[in-house]
């Protein structure tokens, strides 16, 4: 408090009666709070970020190495960060933010966790990459296999994109078929066959498809609206005996947060089984997030194959695909389907993954994520509605989202009805209040075990204030 008083130039008088002291202290505290808020507002500057980003634009396309980071859909200045810890981030201008992006999912136990950092530095002493088997691969593989119901064998790769590329080749190799069904607004990385009505950055930038993707690469990709089993049935009918796989995000995070309708996943399981088509859950986002065993454990629907990423690398580059042993044994060198990687299974990524999963496995982790995420989402929805805005949203465990519309949102077409301009204004104002959400209406939010009730209360208070001004 003393520092705050000096900092804003307010002093409390000392020689007063007890009640007068109480009253005076309250007034002082409120003056200090007001002054601090004004001070903060005055001092919120992104000058250094602006300079760095302008320089970056000359060096890298759009100034970034992944499109959504450029803030195109929310406008304003992208923020250049300096450091992260727990649930907070600091930019190069010295501004502090409560973070609900969590590096797009991996930071589920909080950023720069002390235990993970200590384990990494121990591993690093032995080297960063062997290009040969290491024991840590066995440890993480065992953890993944025992956690995720569909996975009997696993192959580690370096990103979610790579995992989805690999799993698609495997599904085609195993079934001897080429056609696949994907869902509008679902994102499975940036490999050619998936860049059809894809979510995430493609949706954020409003890109129809990407130039450079040969027609032949997407010719066998059929699409359906999410949550629409009758379109899926029609596609199966029209392509009898030709469908290798149905791939989906079991809970969508790349078109905003969209839950599956109660029987959607079961219906997909049934129709794929009946047609000898493989069901693939892309759990790059939901794996170890909505429960330890992912969406398949949460919804009790077991796919044939699963992709993972993000959390299992604890903040280092990683991906994985896995499934039934007889299918996985198609993968080279056990079988003929080729897929390889110079840095795959490297000791650093394995270490961060192992220690992240260990923490998640502790009793109460998912209950805590569920509780605080629920509080946040309820608080934001209440604040928006109270101020007269159309807003809807939801959450499962530590994954959430809200749309600037009344909803309900069942698919990407519904999601697109959101007031994205208003979301942009909300987004930028929340930054000034020290809250960092994903810079797009079409991305989910992520909570971590490091978030506190205080973080949530501050965020809701900021949202209440911002909603009143929109
Ligand atoms: C569901 C899903 N699949 C695949 C990917 C691609 O992963 P990466 O960005 O690691 O390549 C993502 C990325 O966000 C994702 O959310």
PDB file of N, CA, C and O in Angstrom, residues 385-417:
ATOM      1  N   UNK A 385     -25.144  -9.262 -20.724  1.00  0.00           N
ATOM      2  CA  UNK A 385     -26.610  -9.184 -20.797  1.00  0.00           C
ATOM      3  C   UNK A 385     -27.127  -7.996 -19.987  1.00  0.00           C
ATOM      4  O   UNK A 385     -28.037  -7.289 -20.424  1.00  0.00           O
ATOM      5  N   UNK A 386     -26.527  -7.797 -18.809  1.00  0.00           N
ATOM      6  CA  UNK A 386     -26.953  -6.699 -17.938  1.00  0.00           C
ATOM      7  C   UNK A 386     -26.792  -5.350 -18.654  1.00  0.00           C
ATOM      8  O   UNK A 386     -27.593  -4.436 -18.474  1.00  0.00           O
ATOM      9  N   UNK A 387     -25.769  -5.261 -19.485  1.00  0.00           N
ATOM     10  CA  UNK A 387     -25.540  -4.005 -20.206  1.00  0.00           C
ATOM     11  C   UNK A 387     -26.314  -3.968 -21.534  1.00  0.00           C
ATOM     12  O   UNK A 387     -26.123  -3.063 -22.340  1.00  0.00           O
ATOM     13  N   UNK A 388     -27.150  -4.987 -21.756  1.00  0.00           N
ATOM     14  CA  UNK A 388     -28.045  -4.968 -22.913  1.00  0.00           C
ATOM     15  C   UNK A 388     -27.454  -5.519 -24.201  1.00  0.00           C
ATOM     16  O   UNK A 388     -27.960  -5.254 -25.290  1.00  0.00           O
ATOM     17  N   UNK A 389     -26.395  -6.313 -24.101  1.00  0.00           N
ATOM     18  CA  UNK A 389     -25.775  -6.850 -25.316  1.00  0.00           C
ATOM     19  C   UNK A 389     -26.235  -8.281 -25.580  1.00  0.00           C
ATOM     20  O   UNK A 389     -26.466  -9.039 -24.643  1.00  0.00           O
ATOM     21  N   UNK A 390     -26.313  -8.607 -26.877  1.00  0.00           N
ATOM     22  CA  UNK A 390     -26.599  -9.996 -27.239  1.00  0.00           C
ATOM     23  C   UNK A 390     -25.305 -10.780 -27.062  1.00  0.00           C
ATOM     24  O   UNK A 390     -24.287 -10.452 -27.679  1.00  0.00           O
ATOM     25  N   UNK A 391     -25.355 -11.784 -26.217  1.00  0.00           N
ATOM     26  CA  UNK A 391     -24.145 -12.587 -25.977  1.00  0.00           C
ATOM     27  C   UNK A 391     -24.548 -13.988 -25.517  1.00  0.00           C
ATOM     28  O   UNK A 391     -25.546 -14.158 -24.821  1.00  0.00           O
ATOM     29  N   UNK A 392     -23.814 -14.981 -25.978  1.00  0.00           N
ATOM     30  CA  UNK A 392     -24.063 -16.350 -25.537  1.00  0.00           C
ATOM     31  C   UNK A 392     -22.707 -17.039 -25.420  1.00  0.00           C
ATOM     32  O   UNK A 392     -21.712 -16.528 -25.938  1.00  0.00           O
ATOM     33  N   UNK A 393     -22.691 -18.183 -24.765  1.00  0.00           N
ATOM     34  CA  UNK A 393     -21.395 -18.852 -24.629  1.00  0.00           C
ATOM     35  C   UNK A 393     -21.501 -20.113 -23.827  1.00  0.00           C
ATOM     36  O   UNK A 393     -22.591 -20.501 -23.398  1.00  0.00           O
ATOM     37  N   UNK A 394     -20.372 -20.767 -23.664  1.00  0.00           N
ATOM     38  CA  UNK A 394     -20.367 -22.016 -22.905  1.00  0.00           C
ATOM     39  C   UNK A 394     -18.963 -22.429 -22.541  1.00  0.00           C
ATOM     40  O   UNK A 394     -17.992 -21.746 -22.872  1.00  0.00           O
ATOM     41  N   UNK A 395     -18.862 -23.570 -21.870  1.00  0.00           N
ATOM     42  CA  UNK A 395     -17.554 -24.081 -21.474  1.00  0.00           C
ATOM     43  C   UNK A 395     -17.660 -25.562 -21.146  1.00  0.00           C
ATOM     44  O   UNK A 395     -18.748 -26.069 -20.853  1.00  0.00           O
ATOM     45  N   UNK A 396     -16.567 -26.238 -21.281  1.00  0.00           N
ATOM     46  CA  UNK A 396     -16.424 -27.579 -20.707  1.00  0.00           C
ATOM     47  C   UNK A 396     -15.051 -27.591 -20.060  1.00  0.00           C
ATOM     48  O   UNK A 396     -14.040 -27.333 -20.733  1.00  0.00           O
ATOM     49  N   UNK A 397     -15.037 -27.848 -18.783  1.00  0.00           N
ATOM     50  CA  UNK A 397     -13.775 -27.847 -18.046  1.00  0.00           C
ATOM     51  C   UNK A 397     -13.004 -26.563 -18.368  1.00  0.00           C
ATOM     52  O   UNK A 397     -13.562 -25.485 -18.282  1.00  0.00           O
ATOM     53  N   UNK A 398     -11.736 -26.682 -18.779  1.00  0.00           N
ATOM     54  CA  UNK A 398     -10.940 -25.459 -18.968  1.00  0.00           C
ATOM     55  C   UNK A 398     -10.971 -24.877 -20.360  1.00  0.00           C
ATOM     56  O   UNK A 398     -10.031 -24.180 -20.764  1.00  0.00           O
ATOM     57  N   UNK A 399     -12.028 -25.138 -21.117  1.00  0.00           N
ATOM     58  CA  UNK A 399     -12.132 -24.611 -22.488  1.00  0.00           C
ATOM     59  C   UNK A 399     -13.460 -23.861 -22.585  1.00  0.00           C
ATOM     60  O   UNK A 399     -14.486 -24.368 -22.134  1.00  0.00           O
ATOM     61  N   UNK A 400     -13.444 -22.662 -23.144  1.00  0.00           N
ATOM     62  CA  UNK A 400     -14.669 -21.865 -23.140  1.00  0.00           C
ATOM     63  C   UNK A 400     -14.738 -20.936 -24.344  1.00  0.00           C
ATOM     64  O   UNK A 400     -13.779 -20.796 -25.113  1.00  0.00           O
ATOM     65  N   UNK A 401     -15.878 -20.284 -24.480  1.00  0.00           N
ATOM     66  CA  UNK A 401     -15.998 -19.274 -25.528  1.00  0.00           C
ATOM     67  C   UNK A 401     -17.295 -18.525 -25.383  1.00  0.00           C
ATOM     68  O   UNK A 401     -18.219 -18.979 -24.688  1.00  0.00           O
ATOM     69  N   UNK A 402     -17.343 -17.345 -25.977  1.00  0.00           N
ATOM     70  CA  UNK A 402     -18.610 -16.621 -26.017  1.00  0.00           C
ATOM     71  C   UNK A 402     -18.747 -15.905 -27.351  1.00  0.00           C
ATOM     72  O   UNK A 402     -17.759 -15.493 -27.956  1.00  0.00           O
ATOM     73  N   UNK A 403     -19.982 -15.873 -27.828  1.00  0.00           N
ATOM     74  CA  UNK A 403     -20.297 -15.261 -29.121  1.00  0.00           C
ATOM     75  C   UNK A 403     -21.106 -13.991 -28.894  1.00  0.00           C
ATOM     76  O   UNK A 403     -21.996 -13.976 -28.034  1.00  0.00           O
ATOM     77  N   UNK A 404     -20.835 -12.979 -29.680  1.00  0.00           N
ATOM     78  CA  UNK A 404     -21.597 -11.740 -29.575  1.00  0.00           C
ATOM     79  C   UNK A 404     -22.888 -11.858 -30.387  1.00  0.00           C
ATOM     80  O   UNK A 404     -23.081 -11.220 -31.416  1.00  0.00           O
ATOM     81  N   UNK A 405     -23.762 -12.696 -29.905  1.00  0.00           N
ATOM     82  CA  UNK A 405     -25.089 -12.940 -30.486  1.00  0.00           C
ATOM     83  C   UNK A 405     -25.874 -13.760 -29.463  1.00  0.00           C
ATOM     84  O   UNK A 405     -25.303 -14.330 -28.532  1.00  0.00           O
ATOM     85  N   UNK A 406     -27.208 -13.834 -29.658  1.00  0.00           N
ATOM     86  CA  UNK A 406     -28.029 -14.564 -28.689  1.00  0.00           C
ATOM     87  C   UNK A 406     -27.845 -16.077 -28.739  1.00  0.00           C
ATOM     88  O   UNK A 406     -28.117 -16.778 -27.778  1.00  0.00           O
ATOM     89  N   UNK A 407     -27.404 -16.593 -29.912  1.00  0.00           N
ATOM     90  CA  UNK A 407     -27.254 -18.039 -30.039  1.00  0.00           C
ATOM     91  C   UNK A 407     -28.602 -18.713 -30.211  1.00  0.00           C
ATOM     92  O   UNK A 407     -29.610 -18.021 -30.415  1.00  0.00           O
ATOM     93  N   UNK A 408     -28.745 -20.027 -30.103  1.00  0.00           N
ATOM     94  CA  UNK A 408     -27.656 -20.963 -29.841  1.00  0.00           C
ATOM     95  C   UNK A 408     -26.741 -21.147 -31.064  1.00  0.00           C
ATOM     96  O   UNK A 408     -27.168 -20.922 -32.200  1.00  0.00           O
ATOM     97  N   UNK A 409     -25.509 -21.556 -30.820  1.00  0.00           N
ATOM     98  CA  UNK A 409     -24.553 -21.787 -31.904  1.00  0.00           C
ATOM     99  C   UNK A 409     -24.245 -23.284 -31.977  1.00  0.00           C
ATOM    100  O   UNK A 409     -23.667 -23.849 -31.054  1.00  0.00           O
ATOM    101  N   UNK A 410     -24.686 -23.888 -33.085  1.00  0.00           N
ATOM    102  CA  UNK A 410     -24.450 -25.318 -33.271  1.00  0.00           C
ATOM    103  C   UNK A 410     -23.422 -25.619 -34.348  1.00  0.00           C
ATOM    104  O   UNK A 410     -22.908 -26.722 -34.446  1.00  0.00           O
ATOM    105  N   UNK A 411     -23.207 -24.623 -35.240  1.00  0.00           N
ATOM    106  CA  UNK A 411     -22.243 -24.868 -36.327  1.00  0.00           C
ATOM    107  C   UNK A 411     -21.603 -23.545 -36.756  1.00  0.00           C
ATOM    108  O   UNK A 411     -21.903 -22.486 -36.196  1.00  0.00           O
ATOM    109  N   UNK A 412     -20.747 -23.640 -37.770  1.00  0.00           N
ATOM    110  CA  UNK A 412     -19.967 -22.481 -38.188  1.00  0.00           C
ATOM    111  C   UNK A 412     -20.858 -21.371 -38.765  1.00  0.00           C
ATOM    112  O   UNK A 412     -20.602 -20.181 -38.560  1.00  0.00           O
ATOM    113  N   UNK A 413     -21.931 -21.775 -39.492  1.00  0.00           N
ATOM    114  CA  UNK A 413     -22.849 -20.762 -40.042  1.00  0.00           C
ATOM    115  C   UNK A 413     -23.476 -19.962 -38.902  1.00  0.00           C
ATOM    116  O   UNK A 413     -23.592 -18.740 -38.980  1.00  0.00           O
ATOM    117  N   UNK A 414     -23.872 -20.647 -37.835  1.00  0.00           N
ATOM    118  CA  UNK A 414     -24.409 -19.945 -36.659  1.00  0.00           C
ATOM    119  C   UNK A 414     -23.345 -19.011 -36.089  1.00  0.00           C
ATOM    120  O   UNK A 414     -23.619 -17.850 -35.776  1.00  0.00           O
ATOM    121  N   UNK A 415     -22.124 -19.515 -35.966  1.00  0.00           N
ATOM    122  CA  UNK A 415     -21.048 -18.718 -35.337  1.00  0.00           C
ATOM    123  C   UNK A 415     -20.819 -17.425 -36.112  1.00  0.00           C
ATOM    124  O   UNK A 415     -20.574 -16.365 -35.523  1.00  0.00           O
ATOM    125  N   UNK A 416     -20.950 -17.527 -37.438  1.00  0.00           N
ATOM    126  CA  UNK A 416     -20.666 -16.351 -38.283  1.00  0.00           C
ATOM    127  C   UNK A 416     -21.695 -15.232 -38.124  1.00  0.00           C
ATOM    128  O   UNK A 416     -21.493 -14.132 -38.610  1.00  0.00           O
ATOM    129  N   UNK A 417     -22.815 -15.533 -37.455  1.00  0.00           N
ATOM    130  CA  UNK A 417     -23.827 -14.481 -37.243  1.00  0.00           C
ATOM    131  C   UNK A 417     -23.422 -13.525 -36.112  1.00  0.00           C
ATOM    132  O   UNK A 417     -24.119 -12.559 -35.822  1.00  0.00           O
TER     133      UNK A 417
END
